[in-house]
Amino acid sequence: MSLIKPKLSPEVADTLASGGPVVALESTIITHGMPFPANLETAFGVEQVIRDNGAVPATIAVVDGELRVGLEPDELEALAKAQGVVKASGRDLAVAMVRGQSAGTTVSATMLMADLAGIDIFATGGVGGVHRGAEQTFDISADLTELGRTKTAVVCAGVKSILDIAKTLEYLETQRVPVIAYGTEEFPAFFTRQSGFKADHRLDTPEEIARAMYLHHQLGTGTGLLIANPIPQAAALTHEFIDGTIADAVKEADERGIGRKELTPFLLARINELSGGESLKANIQLVRNNAALAARMAVAYAPLKAGR
Ligand code: PSU
Ligand code: MN
């Protein structure tokens, strides 16, 4: 079976060819996850954090129907400003290509494209999961099934309580996806360092995580890994501050009948409004923190992959 190779930027292509460390970044966070101009500032800032930690960033998106890995600054800016861009999960990529559309890629689509490009590690803020009320709506993010079939390691800050965290962890267990918390026993809840649930595993260094990735793939498991990195203490929100706001936003979405792919972007925007911008500030800091860990993992993983 011949697979499509996305178009790589020259820098990403050169780095991959020489076995150097590359970290993939998603673009739905830019197109649907944060308002302009914070989305663009964050996108540039996160790329710089990856460079500062010794790796090359590869922001992934669909631009005018072309699958792209590594965007130029003007392309990133156009994506951040564009109105009405598609939110593409893995299943939406082929149609976006046929129609010549531009699209922000979700965790699912970004994992798929990273894998096609030969990139093993991907940093984001939060992954999608099992939504609250999923027993009625069946709303389970394609991010979770992608983790069950694509080998990319995804560094996130856990999942926020717009989701049913217990069911999300159950689903990842069913999908055979190891959930590794970095430096903590607890599975973090995005804005907060605690969720009330334990992660399956704890590892304390990027080198150990890289070795676990390597062995996981050597075992032929065929699945991704989810690395949960708690938000830095100084940037974390408290449960008292954010939990009620999240519950209000979830209730409002339910009352207004918002579902399917609109649900997550609506909740993120509404929580930002209701929190007076505090959730966005925390979101920016945790993405940067994840990018730093992912870059350090990539630096440790490159020699293992090359057999050095
Ligand atoms: N959570 C966030 N910010 C985001 C997303 C999730 O805090 O930007 C985005 C990611 O791209 C994720 C997607 O893959 O939402 C999940 O969407 P859904 O729940 O519709 O599967
Ligand atoms: Mn959904």
Short mmCIF file of C-alpha atoms and ligand atoms in Angstrom, two decimals:
data_model
loop_
_atom_site.label_atom_id
_atom_site.label_comp_id
_atom_site.label_asym_id
_atom_site.label_seq_id
_atom_site.Cartn_x
_atom_site.Cartn_y
_atom_site.Cartn_z
CA MET A 1 0.00 0.00 0.00
CA SER A 2 1.46 3.35 -0.92
CA LEU A 3 0.66 6.13 1.48
CA ILE A 4 0.52 9.84 0.73
CA LYS A 5 3.50 11.84 1.94
CA PRO A 6 2.49 15.31 3.14
CA LYS A 7 4.51 18.29 1.90
CA LEU A 8 7.32 18.98 4.38
CA SER A 9 8.96 22.36 4.88
CA PRO A 10 12.64 22.30 3.85
CA GLU A 11 13.78 22.59 7.48
CA VAL A 12 11.57 19.72 8.66
CA ALA A 13 12.57 17.57 5.68
CA ASP A 14 16.28 18.13 6.32
CA THR A 15 15.99 17.46 10.04
CA LEU A 16 14.05 14.24 9.53
CA ALA A 17 16.46 13.07 6.83
CA SER A 18 19.37 13.41 9.24
CA GLY A 19 17.48 11.72 12.09
CA GLY A 20 17.20 14.93 14.11
CA PRO A 21 14.50 15.76 16.67
CA VAL A 22 11.20 17.15 15.35
CA VAL A 23 8.02 17.94 17.31
CA ALA A 24 4.66 18.16 15.55
CA LEU A 25 2.06 20.78 16.53
CA GLU A 26 -1.64 20.83 15.70
CA SER A 27 -3.57 23.70 14.16
CA THR A 28 -7.17 23.36 15.38
CA ILE A 29 -5.91 25.05 18.54
CA ILE A 30 -5.07 28.00 16.24
CA THR A 31 -8.23 27.98 14.11
CA HIS A 32 -10.82 26.91 16.70
CA GLY A 33 -9.17 26.77 20.12
CA MET A 34 -8.06 30.34 20.82
CA PRO A 35 -9.17 33.82 19.67
CA PHE A 36 -7.02 36.06 17.45
CA PRO A 37 -4.38 37.40 18.18
CA ALA A 38 -3.61 35.13 21.16
CA ASN A 39 -3.77 32.12 18.81
CA LEU A 40 -1.02 33.49 16.55
CA GLU A 41 1.21 34.74 19.38
CA THR A 42 0.88 31.34 21.04
CA ALA A 43 1.65 29.47 17.82
CA PHE A 44 4.86 31.45 17.27
CA GLY A 45 5.79 31.27 20.96
CA VAL A 46 5.33 27.50 21.11
CA GLU A 47 7.54 27.00 18.04
CA GLN A 48 10.24 29.04 19.77
CA VAL A 49 9.97 26.96 22.97
CA ILE A 50 10.59 23.83 20.89
CA ARG A 51 13.68 25.41 19.32
CA ASP A 52 14.93 26.58 22.72
CA ASN A 53 14.77 22.96 23.87
CA GLY A 54 16.78 21.62 20.97
CA ALA A 55 14.17 20.38 18.48
CA VAL A 56 12.56 21.62 15.26
CA PRO A 57 8.82 22.49 15.32
CA ALA A 58 6.49 21.24 12.59
CA THR A 59 3.08 22.88 12.68
CA ILE A 60 0.64 20.72 10.74
CA ALA A 61 -2.38 21.95 8.75
CA VAL A 62 -4.18 21.70 5.42
CA VAL A 63 -3.46 24.75 3.23
CA ASP A 64 -5.55 25.14 0.05
CA GLY A 65 -6.10 21.41 -0.10
CA GLU A 66 -2.46 20.49 0.47
CA LEU A 67 -1.34 18.43 3.48
CA ARG A 68 1.43 20.48 5.07
CA VAL A 69 4.00 19.73 7.77
CA GLY A 70 5.91 22.84 8.83
CA LEU A 71 4.33 26.21 8.00
CA GLU A 72 6.07 29.45 7.07
CA PRO A 73 5.29 32.45 9.35
CA ASP A 74 3.01 34.12 6.77
CA GLU A 75 1.05 30.88 6.35
CA LEU A 76 0.61 30.55 10.09
CA GLU A 77 -0.62 34.12 10.21
CA ALA A 78 -3.15 33.56 7.40
CA LEU A 79 -4.50 30.48 9.18
CA ALA A 80 -4.77 32.35 12.49
CA LYS A 81 -6.76 35.19 10.88
CA ALA A 82 -8.94 33.15 8.53
CA GLN A 83 -12.68 32.97 9.15
CA GLY A 84 -14.70 29.83 8.60
CA VAL A 85 -11.77 27.45 8.24
CA VAL A 86 -12.64 23.75 8.44
CA LYS A 87 -11.92 21.79 11.61
CA ALA A 88 -10.52 18.54 10.25
CA SER A 89 -10.17 15.28 12.08
CA GLY A 90 -8.53 12.40 10.25
CA ARG A 91 -11.72 11.46 8.41
CA ASP A 92 -12.08 14.97 6.92
CA LEU A 93 -8.66 15.23 5.26
CA ALA A 94 -9.46 13.60 1.91
CA VAL A 95 -12.48 15.80 1.26
CA ALA A 96 -10.54 18.96 2.24
CA MET A 97 -7.91 17.91 -0.33
CA VAL A 98 -10.51 17.36 -3.06
CA ARG A 99 -12.17 20.71 -2.35
CA GLY A 100 -8.91 22.66 -2.04
CA GLN A 101 -9.88 23.83 1.44
CA SER A 102 -7.70 25.02 4.29
CA ALA A 103 -8.23 23.29 7.60
CA GLY A 104 -7.04 23.27 11.17
CA THR A 105 -6.08 19.72 12.04
CA THR A 106 -7.30 18.20 15.31
CA VAL A 107 -5.21 15.86 17.41
CA SER A 108 -6.54 12.93 15.35
CA ALA A 109 -5.66 14.46 11.97
CA THR A 110 -2.34 15.80 13.25
CA MET A 111 -1.30 12.38 14.58
CA LEU A 112 -2.15 10.81 11.24
CA MET A 113 -0.19 13.41 9.26
CA ALA A 114 2.75 13.35 11.67
CA ASP A 115 2.92 9.59 11.24
CA LEU A 116 2.83 9.90 7.42
CA ALA A 117 5.68 12.42 7.69
CA GLY A 118 7.74 10.20 10.01
CA ILE A 119 7.38 12.40 13.13
CA ASP A 120 6.97 10.47 16.38
CA ILE A 121 6.16 13.15 18.96
CA PHE A 122 3.43 15.75 19.02
CA ALA A 123 2.68 18.50 21.56
CA THR A 124 -0.73 20.03 22.19
CA GLY A 125 -2.82 21.49 24.99
CA GLY A 126 -5.69 19.13 25.58
CA VAL A 127 -6.85 16.09 23.66
CA GLY A 128 -10.49 15.38 22.95
CA GLY A 129 -12.15 12.64 24.96
CA VAL A 130 -15.44 11.19 26.11
CA HIS A 131 -17.88 14.04 26.64
CA ARG A 132 -20.06 14.31 29.70
CA GLY A 133 -23.40 12.70 28.89
CA ALA A 134 -21.79 10.43 26.27
CA GLU A 135 -24.09 7.62 27.42
CA GLN A 136 -26.87 9.65 25.74
CA THR A 137 -25.01 11.50 22.94
CA PHE A 138 -22.30 8.95 22.07
CA ASP A 139 -19.94 11.96 21.75
CA ILE A 140 -16.46 10.43 21.96
CA SER A 141 -13.64 12.29 20.23
CA ALA A 142 -11.91 10.65 17.27
CA ASP A 143 -8.68 11.62 19.05
CA LEU A 144 -9.14 8.56 21.25
CA THR A 145 -9.64 6.06 18.44
CA GLU A 146 -6.70 7.63 16.59
CA LEU A 147 -4.52 7.06 19.66
CA GLY A 148 -5.60 3.41 19.40
CA ARG A 149 -4.30 3.02 15.83
CA THR A 150 -1.54 5.57 15.15
CA LYS A 151 1.85 5.42 16.81
CA THR A 152 2.38 9.10 17.61
CA ALA A 153 3.17 10.03 21.22
CA VAL A 154 0.95 12.95 22.24
CA VAL A 155 2.01 15.31 25.03
CA CYS A 156 -0.98 17.05 26.64
CA ALA A 157 -1.93 18.57 29.99
CA GLY A 158 -4.54 15.90 30.65
CA VAL A 159 -8.17 16.53 29.76
CA LYS A 160 -10.40 19.23 31.13
CA SER A 161 -13.62 18.56 32.92
CA ILE A 162 -15.73 19.63 29.93
CA LEU A 163 -15.14 15.91 29.42
CA ASP A 164 -15.97 12.89 31.54
CA ILE A 165 -12.44 12.21 32.75
CA ALA A 166 -13.18 8.76 34.20
CA LYS A 167 -14.78 7.55 30.96
CA THR A 168 -11.95 9.06 28.92
CA LEU A 169 -9.40 7.07 30.92
CA GLU A 170 -11.51 3.90 30.55
CA TYR A 171 -11.70 4.41 26.81
CA LEU A 172 -7.92 4.85 26.53
CA GLU A 173 -7.49 1.62 28.48
CA THR A 174 -9.79 -0.19 26.03
CA GLN A 175 -7.79 1.26 23.12
CA ARG A 176 -4.51 -0.04 24.65
CA VAL A 177 -3.05 3.44 24.96
CA PRO A 178 -0.61 3.87 27.85
CA VAL A 179 -1.30 7.00 29.87
CA ILE A 180 1.93 8.26 31.41
CA ALA A 181 1.90 11.16 33.85
CA TYR A 182 5.10 13.17 34.00
CA GLY A 183 6.45 13.72 37.49
CA THR A 184 3.17 12.93 39.25
CA GLU A 185 0.86 10.04 40.18
CA GLU A 186 -2.22 12.01 39.27
CA PHE A 187 -3.80 12.44 35.85
CA PRO A 188 -3.97 16.24 35.46
CA ALA A 189 -7.13 18.11 34.42
CA PHE A 190 -5.71 20.73 32.04
CA PHE A 191 -6.37 23.97 33.97
CA THR A 192 -5.65 22.22 37.27
CA ARG A 193 -2.93 19.81 38.35
CA GLN A 194 -5.37 17.39 39.93
CA SER A 195 -8.34 15.51 38.50
CA GLY A 196 -9.05 13.09 41.31
CA PHE A 197 -7.95 10.21 39.06
CA LYS A 198 -4.61 8.42 38.98
CA ALA A 199 -2.73 8.00 35.73
CA ASP A 200 -1.77 4.44 34.85
CA HIS A 201 1.92 5.19 35.04
CA ARG A 202 4.34 7.76 36.31
CA LEU A 203 7.72 8.58 34.75
CA ASP A 204 9.98 11.36 35.94
CA THR A 205 12.32 12.23 33.08
CA PRO A 206 11.98 12.87 29.32
CA GLU A 207 14.66 10.20 28.77
CA GLU A 208 12.58 7.54 30.55
CA ILE A 209 9.52 8.52 28.54
CA ALA A 210 11.53 8.28 25.30
CA ARG A 211 12.70 4.79 26.28
CA ALA A 212 9.14 3.73 27.10
CA MET A 213 8.04 5.01 23.67
CA TYR A 214 10.81 3.11 21.99
CA LEU A 215 9.99 -0.17 23.74
CA HIS A 216 6.24 0.33 23.24
CA HIS A 217 6.83 0.47 19.48
CA GLN A 218 9.37 -2.37 19.52
CA LEU A 219 6.66 -4.53 21.08
CA GLY A 220 4.53 -3.99 17.99
CA THR A 221 1.61 -2.60 19.96
CA GLY A 222 0.69 -0.31 17.08
CA THR A 223 -0.88 2.30 19.36
CA GLY A 224 0.05 5.82 20.39
CA LEU A 225 1.02 6.96 23.87
CA LEU A 226 -0.57 9.74 25.88
CA ILE A 227 1.84 11.75 28.01
CA ALA A 228 0.08 13.89 30.62
CA ASN A 229 2.11 16.86 31.80
CA PRO A 230 0.53 18.93 34.57
CA ILE A 231 0.22 22.69 34.09
CA PRO A 232 2.97 24.57 35.99
CA GLN A 233 1.90 25.45 39.53
CA ALA A 234 2.24 29.19 38.94
CA ALA A 235 -0.15 29.12 35.97
CA ALA A 236 -2.69 26.62 37.36
CA LEU A 237 -6.26 27.66 38.14
CA THR A 238 -8.05 26.42 41.24
CA HIS A 239 -11.00 24.03 41.17
CA GLU A 240 -13.00 26.64 43.12
CA PHE A 241 -12.39 29.15 40.34
CA ILE A 242 -12.90 27.06 37.20
CA ASP A 243 -15.16 24.06 37.94
CA GLY A 244 -18.38 26.07 38.22
CA THR A 245 -17.56 27.96 35.05
CA ILE A 246 -17.00 24.72 33.14
CA ALA A 247 -20.29 23.32 34.45
CA ASP A 248 -22.12 26.49 33.35
CA ALA A 249 -20.65 26.29 29.86
CA VAL A 250 -21.57 22.59 29.53
CA LYS A 251 -25.14 23.35 30.66
CA GLU A 252 -25.45 26.21 28.18
CA ALA A 253 -24.23 24.03 25.30
CA ASP A 254 -26.79 21.41 26.24
CA GLU A 255 -29.64 23.95 26.42
CA ARG A 256 -28.70 25.44 23.07
CA GLY A 257 -28.42 22.01 21.43
CA ILE A 258 -24.77 22.46 20.48
CA GLY A 259 -23.14 19.16 19.63
CA ARG A 260 -20.86 17.25 17.28
CA LYS A 261 -17.78 19.10 16.08
CA GLU A 262 -19.04 22.50 17.24
CA LEU A 263 -19.20 21.44 20.87
CA THR A 264 -15.52 21.62 21.90
CA PRO A 265 -14.84 25.02 20.21
CA PHE A 266 -18.02 26.44 21.78
CA LEU A 267 -17.05 25.26 25.26
CA LEU A 268 -13.50 26.63 24.98
CA ALA A 269 -14.71 30.06 23.82
CA ARG A 270 -17.48 30.21 26.43
CA ILE A 271 -15.15 29.21 29.29
CA ASN A 272 -12.75 31.93 28.18
CA GLU A 273 -15.54 34.55 28.27
CA LEU A 274 -16.97 33.37 31.58
CA SER A 275 -13.54 33.25 33.22
CA GLY A 276 -12.66 36.77 32.12
CA GLY A 277 -9.76 35.48 30.03
CA GLU A 278 -8.14 33.48 32.86
CA SER A 279 -8.68 30.14 31.12
CA LEU A 280 -6.91 31.39 27.99
CA LYS A 281 -3.90 32.56 30.02
CA ALA A 282 -3.62 29.15 31.64
CA ASN A 283 -4.11 27.43 28.28
CA ILE A 284 -1.19 29.34 26.74
CA GLN A 285 1.16 28.46 29.59
CA LEU A 286 0.32 24.77 29.59
CA VAL A 287 0.84 24.45 25.83
CA ARG A 288 4.28 26.03 26.17
CA ASN A 289 5.09 23.67 29.02
CA ASN A 290 4.03 20.67 26.90
CA ALA A 291 6.12 21.87 23.96
CA ALA A 292 9.22 22.00 26.17
CA LEU A 293 8.68 18.44 27.43
CA ALA A 294 7.95 17.14 23.92
CA ALA A 295 11.14 18.73 22.59
CA ARG A 296 13.21 17.15 25.37
CA MET A 297 11.58 13.78 24.63
CA ALA A 298 12.36 14.21 20.93
CA VAL A 299 16.02 14.95 21.69
CA ALA A 300 16.19 11.77 23.80
CA TYR A 301 14.24 9.67 21.29
CA ALA A 302 16.24 10.52 18.15
CA PRO A 303 19.34 8.41 19.02
CA LEU A 304 17.17 5.47 20.17
CA LYS A 305 15.32 5.46 16.87
CA ALA A 306 18.57 5.72 14.93
CA GLY A 307 19.95 2.77 16.94
CA ARG A 308 22.80 4.87 18.30
N1 PSU B 1 -9.04 20.95 23.72
C1 PSU B 1 -8.45 22.15 23.92
N2 PSU B 1 -8.11 22.93 22.88
C2 PSU B 1 -8.33 22.51 21.59
C3 PSU B 1 -8.94 21.24 21.37
C4 PSU B 1 -9.27 20.49 22.45
O1 PSU B 1 -8.24 22.55 25.06
O2 PSU B 1 -8.00 23.26 20.65
C5 PSU B 1 -9.13 20.76 19.96
C6 PSU B 1 -8.02 19.78 19.56
O3 PSU B 1 -7.67 20.00 18.22
C7 PSU B 1 -8.72 18.44 19.69
C8 PSU B 1 -10.11 18.78 19.27
O4 PSU B 1 -8.16 17.42 18.88
O5 PSU B 1 -10.36 20.05 19.85
C9 PSU B 1 -11.12 17.76 19.71
O6 PSU B 1 -12.35 18.06 19.14
P1 PSU B 1 -13.57 17.06 19.35
O7 PSU B 1 -13.91 17.12 20.80
O8 PSU B 1 -14.65 17.63 18.47
O9 PSU B 1 -13.11 15.72 18.90
MN MN B 2 -17.30 14.92 19.23
#
